[in-house]
Coordinates of C-alpha atoms and ligand atoms in Angstrom, one line a residue:
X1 CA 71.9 172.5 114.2
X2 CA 68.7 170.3 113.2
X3 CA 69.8 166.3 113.6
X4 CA 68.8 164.9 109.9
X5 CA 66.0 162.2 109.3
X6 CA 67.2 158.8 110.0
X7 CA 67.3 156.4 107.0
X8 CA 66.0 153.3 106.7
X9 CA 65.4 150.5 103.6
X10 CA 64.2 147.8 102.5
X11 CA 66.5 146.5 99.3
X12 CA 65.4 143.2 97.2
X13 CA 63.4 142.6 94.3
X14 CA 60.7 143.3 93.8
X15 CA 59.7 145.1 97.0
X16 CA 56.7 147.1 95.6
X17 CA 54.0 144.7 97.7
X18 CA 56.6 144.5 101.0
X19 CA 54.8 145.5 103.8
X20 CA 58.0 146.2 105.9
X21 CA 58.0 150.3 104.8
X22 CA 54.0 150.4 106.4
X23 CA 55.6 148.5 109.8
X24 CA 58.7 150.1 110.6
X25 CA 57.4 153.6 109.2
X26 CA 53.8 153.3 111.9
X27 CA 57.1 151.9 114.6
X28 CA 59.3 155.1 114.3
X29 CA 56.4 157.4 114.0
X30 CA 55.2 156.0 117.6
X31 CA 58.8 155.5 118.8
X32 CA 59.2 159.7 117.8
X33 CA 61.9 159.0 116.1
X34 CA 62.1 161.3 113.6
X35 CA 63.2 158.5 110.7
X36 CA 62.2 157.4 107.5
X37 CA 61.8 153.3 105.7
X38 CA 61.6 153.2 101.9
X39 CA 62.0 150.6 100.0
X40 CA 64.4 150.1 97.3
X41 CA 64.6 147.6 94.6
X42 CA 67.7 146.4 93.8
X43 CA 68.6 144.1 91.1
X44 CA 72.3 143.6 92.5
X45 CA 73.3 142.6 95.6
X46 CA 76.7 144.8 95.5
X47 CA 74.8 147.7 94.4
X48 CA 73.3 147.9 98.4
X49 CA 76.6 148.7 99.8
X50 CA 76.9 151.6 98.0
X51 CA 73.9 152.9 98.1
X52 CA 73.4 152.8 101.7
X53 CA 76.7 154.9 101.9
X54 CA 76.0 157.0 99.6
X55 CA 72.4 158.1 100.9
X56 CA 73.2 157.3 104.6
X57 CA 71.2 154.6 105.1
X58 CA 72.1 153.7 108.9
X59 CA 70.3 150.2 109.0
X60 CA 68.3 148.1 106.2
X61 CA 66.4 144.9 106.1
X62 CA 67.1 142.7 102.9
X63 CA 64.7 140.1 101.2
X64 CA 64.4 137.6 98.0
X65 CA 67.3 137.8 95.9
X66 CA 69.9 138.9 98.0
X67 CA 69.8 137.3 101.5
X68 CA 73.1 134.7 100.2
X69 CA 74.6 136.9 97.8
X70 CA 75.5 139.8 100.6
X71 CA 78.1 138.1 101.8
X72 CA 80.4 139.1 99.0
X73 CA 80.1 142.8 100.0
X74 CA 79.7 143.4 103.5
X75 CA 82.9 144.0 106.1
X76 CA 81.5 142.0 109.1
X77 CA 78.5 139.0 109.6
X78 CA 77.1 137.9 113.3
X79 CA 77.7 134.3 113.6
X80 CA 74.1 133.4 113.5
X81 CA 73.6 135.3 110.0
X82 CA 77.3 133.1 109.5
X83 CA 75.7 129.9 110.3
X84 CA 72.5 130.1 108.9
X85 CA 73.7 131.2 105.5
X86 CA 71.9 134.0 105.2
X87 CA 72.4 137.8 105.5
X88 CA 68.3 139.6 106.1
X89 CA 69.3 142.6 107.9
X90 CA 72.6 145.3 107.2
X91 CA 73.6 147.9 109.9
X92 CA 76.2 150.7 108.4
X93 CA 78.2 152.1 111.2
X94 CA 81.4 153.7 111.0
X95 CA 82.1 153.4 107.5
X96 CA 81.2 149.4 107.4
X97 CA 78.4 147.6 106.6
X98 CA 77.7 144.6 109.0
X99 CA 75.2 141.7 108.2
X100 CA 72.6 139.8 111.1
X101 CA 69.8 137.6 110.6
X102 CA 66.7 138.5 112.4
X103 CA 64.9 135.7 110.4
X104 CA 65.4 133.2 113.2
X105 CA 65.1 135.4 116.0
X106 CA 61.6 136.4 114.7
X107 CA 61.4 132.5 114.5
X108 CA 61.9 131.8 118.4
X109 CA 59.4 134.3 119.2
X110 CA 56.6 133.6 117.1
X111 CA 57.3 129.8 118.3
X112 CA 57.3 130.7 122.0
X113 CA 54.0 132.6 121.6
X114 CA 52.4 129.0 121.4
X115 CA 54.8 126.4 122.4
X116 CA 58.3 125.4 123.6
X117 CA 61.4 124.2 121.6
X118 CA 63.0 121.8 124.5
X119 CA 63.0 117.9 123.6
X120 CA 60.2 118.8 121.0
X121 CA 60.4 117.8 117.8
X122 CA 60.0 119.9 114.5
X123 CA 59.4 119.2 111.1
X124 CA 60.9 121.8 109.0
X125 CA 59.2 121.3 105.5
X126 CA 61.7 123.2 102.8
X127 CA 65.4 123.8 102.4
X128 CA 66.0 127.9 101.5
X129 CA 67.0 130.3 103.5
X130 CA 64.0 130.5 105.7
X131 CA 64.4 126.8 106.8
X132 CA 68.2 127.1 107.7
X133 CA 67.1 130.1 109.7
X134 CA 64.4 127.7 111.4
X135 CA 67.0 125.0 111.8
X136 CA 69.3 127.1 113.4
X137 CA 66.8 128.3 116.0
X138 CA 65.2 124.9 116.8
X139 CA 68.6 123.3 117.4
X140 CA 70.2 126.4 119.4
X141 CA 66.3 126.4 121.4
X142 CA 67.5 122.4 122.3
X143 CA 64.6 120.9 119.9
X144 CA 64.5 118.8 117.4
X145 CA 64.3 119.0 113.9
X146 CA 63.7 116.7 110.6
X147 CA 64.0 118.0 107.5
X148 CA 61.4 117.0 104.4
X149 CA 62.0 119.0 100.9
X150 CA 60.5 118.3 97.5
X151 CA 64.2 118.6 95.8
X152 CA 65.9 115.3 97.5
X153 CA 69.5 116.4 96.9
X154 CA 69.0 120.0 98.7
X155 CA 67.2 118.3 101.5
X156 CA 69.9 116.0 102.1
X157 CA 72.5 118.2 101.8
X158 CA 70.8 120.5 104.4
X159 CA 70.8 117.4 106.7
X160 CA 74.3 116.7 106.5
X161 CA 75.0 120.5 107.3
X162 CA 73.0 120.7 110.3
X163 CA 72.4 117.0 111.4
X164 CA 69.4 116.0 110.9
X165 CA 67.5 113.7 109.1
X166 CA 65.9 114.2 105.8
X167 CA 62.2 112.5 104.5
X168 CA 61.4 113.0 101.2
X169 CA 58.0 114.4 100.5
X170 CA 56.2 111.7 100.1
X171 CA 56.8 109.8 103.4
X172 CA 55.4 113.4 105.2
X173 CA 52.2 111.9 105.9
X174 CA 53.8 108.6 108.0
X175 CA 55.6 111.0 109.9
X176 CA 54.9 112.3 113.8
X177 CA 56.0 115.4 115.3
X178 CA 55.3 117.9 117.8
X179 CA 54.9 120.9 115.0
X180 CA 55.1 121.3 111.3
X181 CA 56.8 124.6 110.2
X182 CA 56.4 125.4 106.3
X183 CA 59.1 127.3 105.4
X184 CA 58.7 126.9 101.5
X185 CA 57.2 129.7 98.9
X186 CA 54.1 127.4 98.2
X187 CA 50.9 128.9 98.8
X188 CA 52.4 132.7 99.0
X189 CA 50.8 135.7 97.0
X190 CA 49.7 135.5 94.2
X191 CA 49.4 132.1 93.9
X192 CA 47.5 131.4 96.9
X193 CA 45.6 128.2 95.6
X194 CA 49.2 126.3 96.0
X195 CA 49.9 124.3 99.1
X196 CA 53.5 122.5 99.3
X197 CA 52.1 119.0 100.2
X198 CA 49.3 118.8 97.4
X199 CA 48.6 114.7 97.4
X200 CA 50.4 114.0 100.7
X201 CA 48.6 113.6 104.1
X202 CA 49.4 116.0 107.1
X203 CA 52.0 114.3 109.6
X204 CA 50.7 113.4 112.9
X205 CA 51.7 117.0 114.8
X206 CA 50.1 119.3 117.1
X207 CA 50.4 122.6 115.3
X208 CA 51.2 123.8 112.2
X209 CA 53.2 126.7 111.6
X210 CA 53.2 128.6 107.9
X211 CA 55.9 131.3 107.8
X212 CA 54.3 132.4 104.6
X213 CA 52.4 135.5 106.2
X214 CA 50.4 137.1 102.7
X215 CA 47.8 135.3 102.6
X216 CA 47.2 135.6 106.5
X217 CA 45.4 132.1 105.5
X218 CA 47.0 129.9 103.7
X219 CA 46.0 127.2 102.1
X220 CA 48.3 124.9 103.8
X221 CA 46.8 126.3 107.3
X222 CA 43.0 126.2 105.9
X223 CA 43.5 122.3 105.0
X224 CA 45.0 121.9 108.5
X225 CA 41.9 123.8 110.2
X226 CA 39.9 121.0 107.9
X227 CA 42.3 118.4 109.5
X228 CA 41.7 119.5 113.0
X229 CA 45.4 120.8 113.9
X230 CA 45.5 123.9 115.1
X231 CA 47.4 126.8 112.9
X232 CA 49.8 129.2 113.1
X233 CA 50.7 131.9 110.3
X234 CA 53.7 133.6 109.2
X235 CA 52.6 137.4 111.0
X236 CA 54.4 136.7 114.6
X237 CA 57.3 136.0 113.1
X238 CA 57.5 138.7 110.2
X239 CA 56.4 141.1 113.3
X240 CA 59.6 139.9 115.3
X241 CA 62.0 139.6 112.7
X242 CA 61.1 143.3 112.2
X243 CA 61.0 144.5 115.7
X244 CA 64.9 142.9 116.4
X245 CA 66.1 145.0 113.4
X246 CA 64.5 148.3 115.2
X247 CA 66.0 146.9 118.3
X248 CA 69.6 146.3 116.6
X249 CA 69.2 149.9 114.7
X250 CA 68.5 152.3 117.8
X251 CA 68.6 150.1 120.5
X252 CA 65.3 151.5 121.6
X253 CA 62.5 149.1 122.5
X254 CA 59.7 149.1 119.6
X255 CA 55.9 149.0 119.1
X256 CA 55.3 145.6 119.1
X257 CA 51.6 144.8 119.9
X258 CA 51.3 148.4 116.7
X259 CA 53.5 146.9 114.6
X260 CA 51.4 143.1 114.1
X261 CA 48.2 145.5 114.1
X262 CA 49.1 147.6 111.3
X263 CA 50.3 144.6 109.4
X264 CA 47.5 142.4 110.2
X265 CA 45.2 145.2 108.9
X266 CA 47.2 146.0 105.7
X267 CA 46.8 141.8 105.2
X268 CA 43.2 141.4 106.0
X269 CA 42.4 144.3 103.5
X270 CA 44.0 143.0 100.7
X271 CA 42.3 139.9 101.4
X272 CA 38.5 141.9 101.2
X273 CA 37.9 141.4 105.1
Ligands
NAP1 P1 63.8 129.9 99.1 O1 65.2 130.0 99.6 O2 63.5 130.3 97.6 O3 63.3 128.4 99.3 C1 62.1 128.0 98.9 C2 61.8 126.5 99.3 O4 60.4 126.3 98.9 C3 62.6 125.5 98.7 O5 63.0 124.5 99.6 C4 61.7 124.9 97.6 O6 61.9 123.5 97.4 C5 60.3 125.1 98.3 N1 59.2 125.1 97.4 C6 58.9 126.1 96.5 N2 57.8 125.8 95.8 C7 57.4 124.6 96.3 C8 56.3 123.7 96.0 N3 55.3 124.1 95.0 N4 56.1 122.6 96.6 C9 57.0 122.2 97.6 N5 58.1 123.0 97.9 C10 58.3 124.1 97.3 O7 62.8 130.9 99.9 P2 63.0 131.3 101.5 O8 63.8 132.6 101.5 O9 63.5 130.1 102.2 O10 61.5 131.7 101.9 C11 60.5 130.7 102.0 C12 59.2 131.3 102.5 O11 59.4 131.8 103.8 C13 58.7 132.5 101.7 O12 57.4 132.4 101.5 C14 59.0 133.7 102.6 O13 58.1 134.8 102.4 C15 58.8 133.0 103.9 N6 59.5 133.8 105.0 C16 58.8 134.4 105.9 C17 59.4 135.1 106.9 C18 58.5 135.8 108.0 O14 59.0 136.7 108.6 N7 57.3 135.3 108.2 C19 60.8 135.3 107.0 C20 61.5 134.6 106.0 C21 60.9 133.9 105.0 P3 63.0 122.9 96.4 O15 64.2 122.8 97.2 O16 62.4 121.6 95.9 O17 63.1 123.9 95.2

């Protein structure tokens, strides 16, 4: 008998300009692996559990609004996912639904491609999910981390939770560290004229790091060209965060090197390059 398609999804909301069903669907096709990535929006996080039983959805990645509210309705969460807060990946086996967080491991890669976590010092500008997955990483990777948020309270809290110490905004541009990592929603498409630290000065760092990977360029990353720090965007670690959640779905080794080509293409086309 003919083994069916394999089913993967992408659930959040919206999903429409998610280039994750473009990655993993160019990934299987190399891999042979006769599977299929669609995307799915979902206005409910409890709506995801069923539906991925009821079409046989074997593994999916989840995005904005649903990474927190998963928690609720899955059967089993990897400690990291546990720790960091925050549920981006779901693997149904066996009648239950498990949640992981590729977020950070995507993280340590992308990081490692330029630099090293050991004794350096981070400064994680934001306090969502994206920064408690950065957190998590820099402080399991033996670095160091200080937080800086535009909200005071959620910055603090954040602190507390994993230690460290919290600036607000406005004291950025006194501060000195070995890499800035913006892990806030300024400056993402559409609204690509934003940058999170409009009016404040760049710390004193030796890279900056935008998660944010539509626009390729930021404008965070083009003001830090202008400043002389070197740049790194968002792609590496949307790459990575991908490839782990091919790794944790067939345990087969994926495309890498195709998977950041096809999604730097799909990027620089949008932006008219
Ligand atoms: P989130 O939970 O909504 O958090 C957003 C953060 O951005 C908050 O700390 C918020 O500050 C801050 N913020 C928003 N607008 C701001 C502005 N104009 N100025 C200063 N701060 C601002 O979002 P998230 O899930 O953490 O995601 C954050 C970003 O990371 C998104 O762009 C997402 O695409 C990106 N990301 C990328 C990858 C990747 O693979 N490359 C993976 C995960 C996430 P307040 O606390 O003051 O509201």
């Amino acid at each position: 008998m003919k083994r069916k398609k394999r089913l993967f999804a992408l659930f959040g909301n919206p999903v429409a300009q998610s280039l994750s069903p473009l990655m993993h669907n160019a990934a299987y096709k190399a891999m042979k692996l006769d599977a299929r990535y669609i995307a799915i929006r979902k206005e409910k996080a409890r709506d995801i559990a069923k539906e991925m039983a009821l079409c046989n959805i074997e593994g999916a990645s989840v995005t904005i609004p649903h990474k927190t509210a998963l928690f609720d309705c899955i059967d089993s969460v990897s400690d990291s996912a546990l720790k960091i807060g925050a549920v981006n990946t779901l693997t149904f086996h066996n009648g239950t639904l498990k949640g992981d967080n590729t977020d950070w491991t995507g993280f340590v890669h992308a990081v490692e491609m330029f630099t090293t976590f050991k004794g350096n010092t981070f400064i994680v500008l934001g306090a969502g999910g994206a920064a408690r997955a950065a957190l998590f990483a820099i402080l399991k990777k033996e670095g160091r981390a200080v937080i800086v948020n535009r909200t005071q309270s959620k910055g603090e809290s954040l602190g507390r939770e994993f230690g460290c110490d919290f600036f607000p905004l406005k004291h950025l541009g006194a501060l000195e560290g070995h890499c800035l990592i913006n892990c806030t929603s300024a400056g993402m498409h559409p609204l690509i004229d934003r940058s999170p630290i409009e009016g404040s000065a760049f710390p004193r760092c030796s890279f900056v790091m935008d998660m944010i990977y539509n626009p390729l360029k930021t404008k965070l990353c083009a003001d830090a060209d202008h400043a002389g720090i070197p740049t790194v965007t968002g792609l590496s670690m949307f790459v990575h965060q991908g490839a782990d959640q091919i790794r944790l779905w067939t345990k087969l080794e994926p495309p890498v090197e195709l998977m950041r080509h096809i999604a730097e293409r799909a990027l620089s086309h949008e932006a008219g390059q």
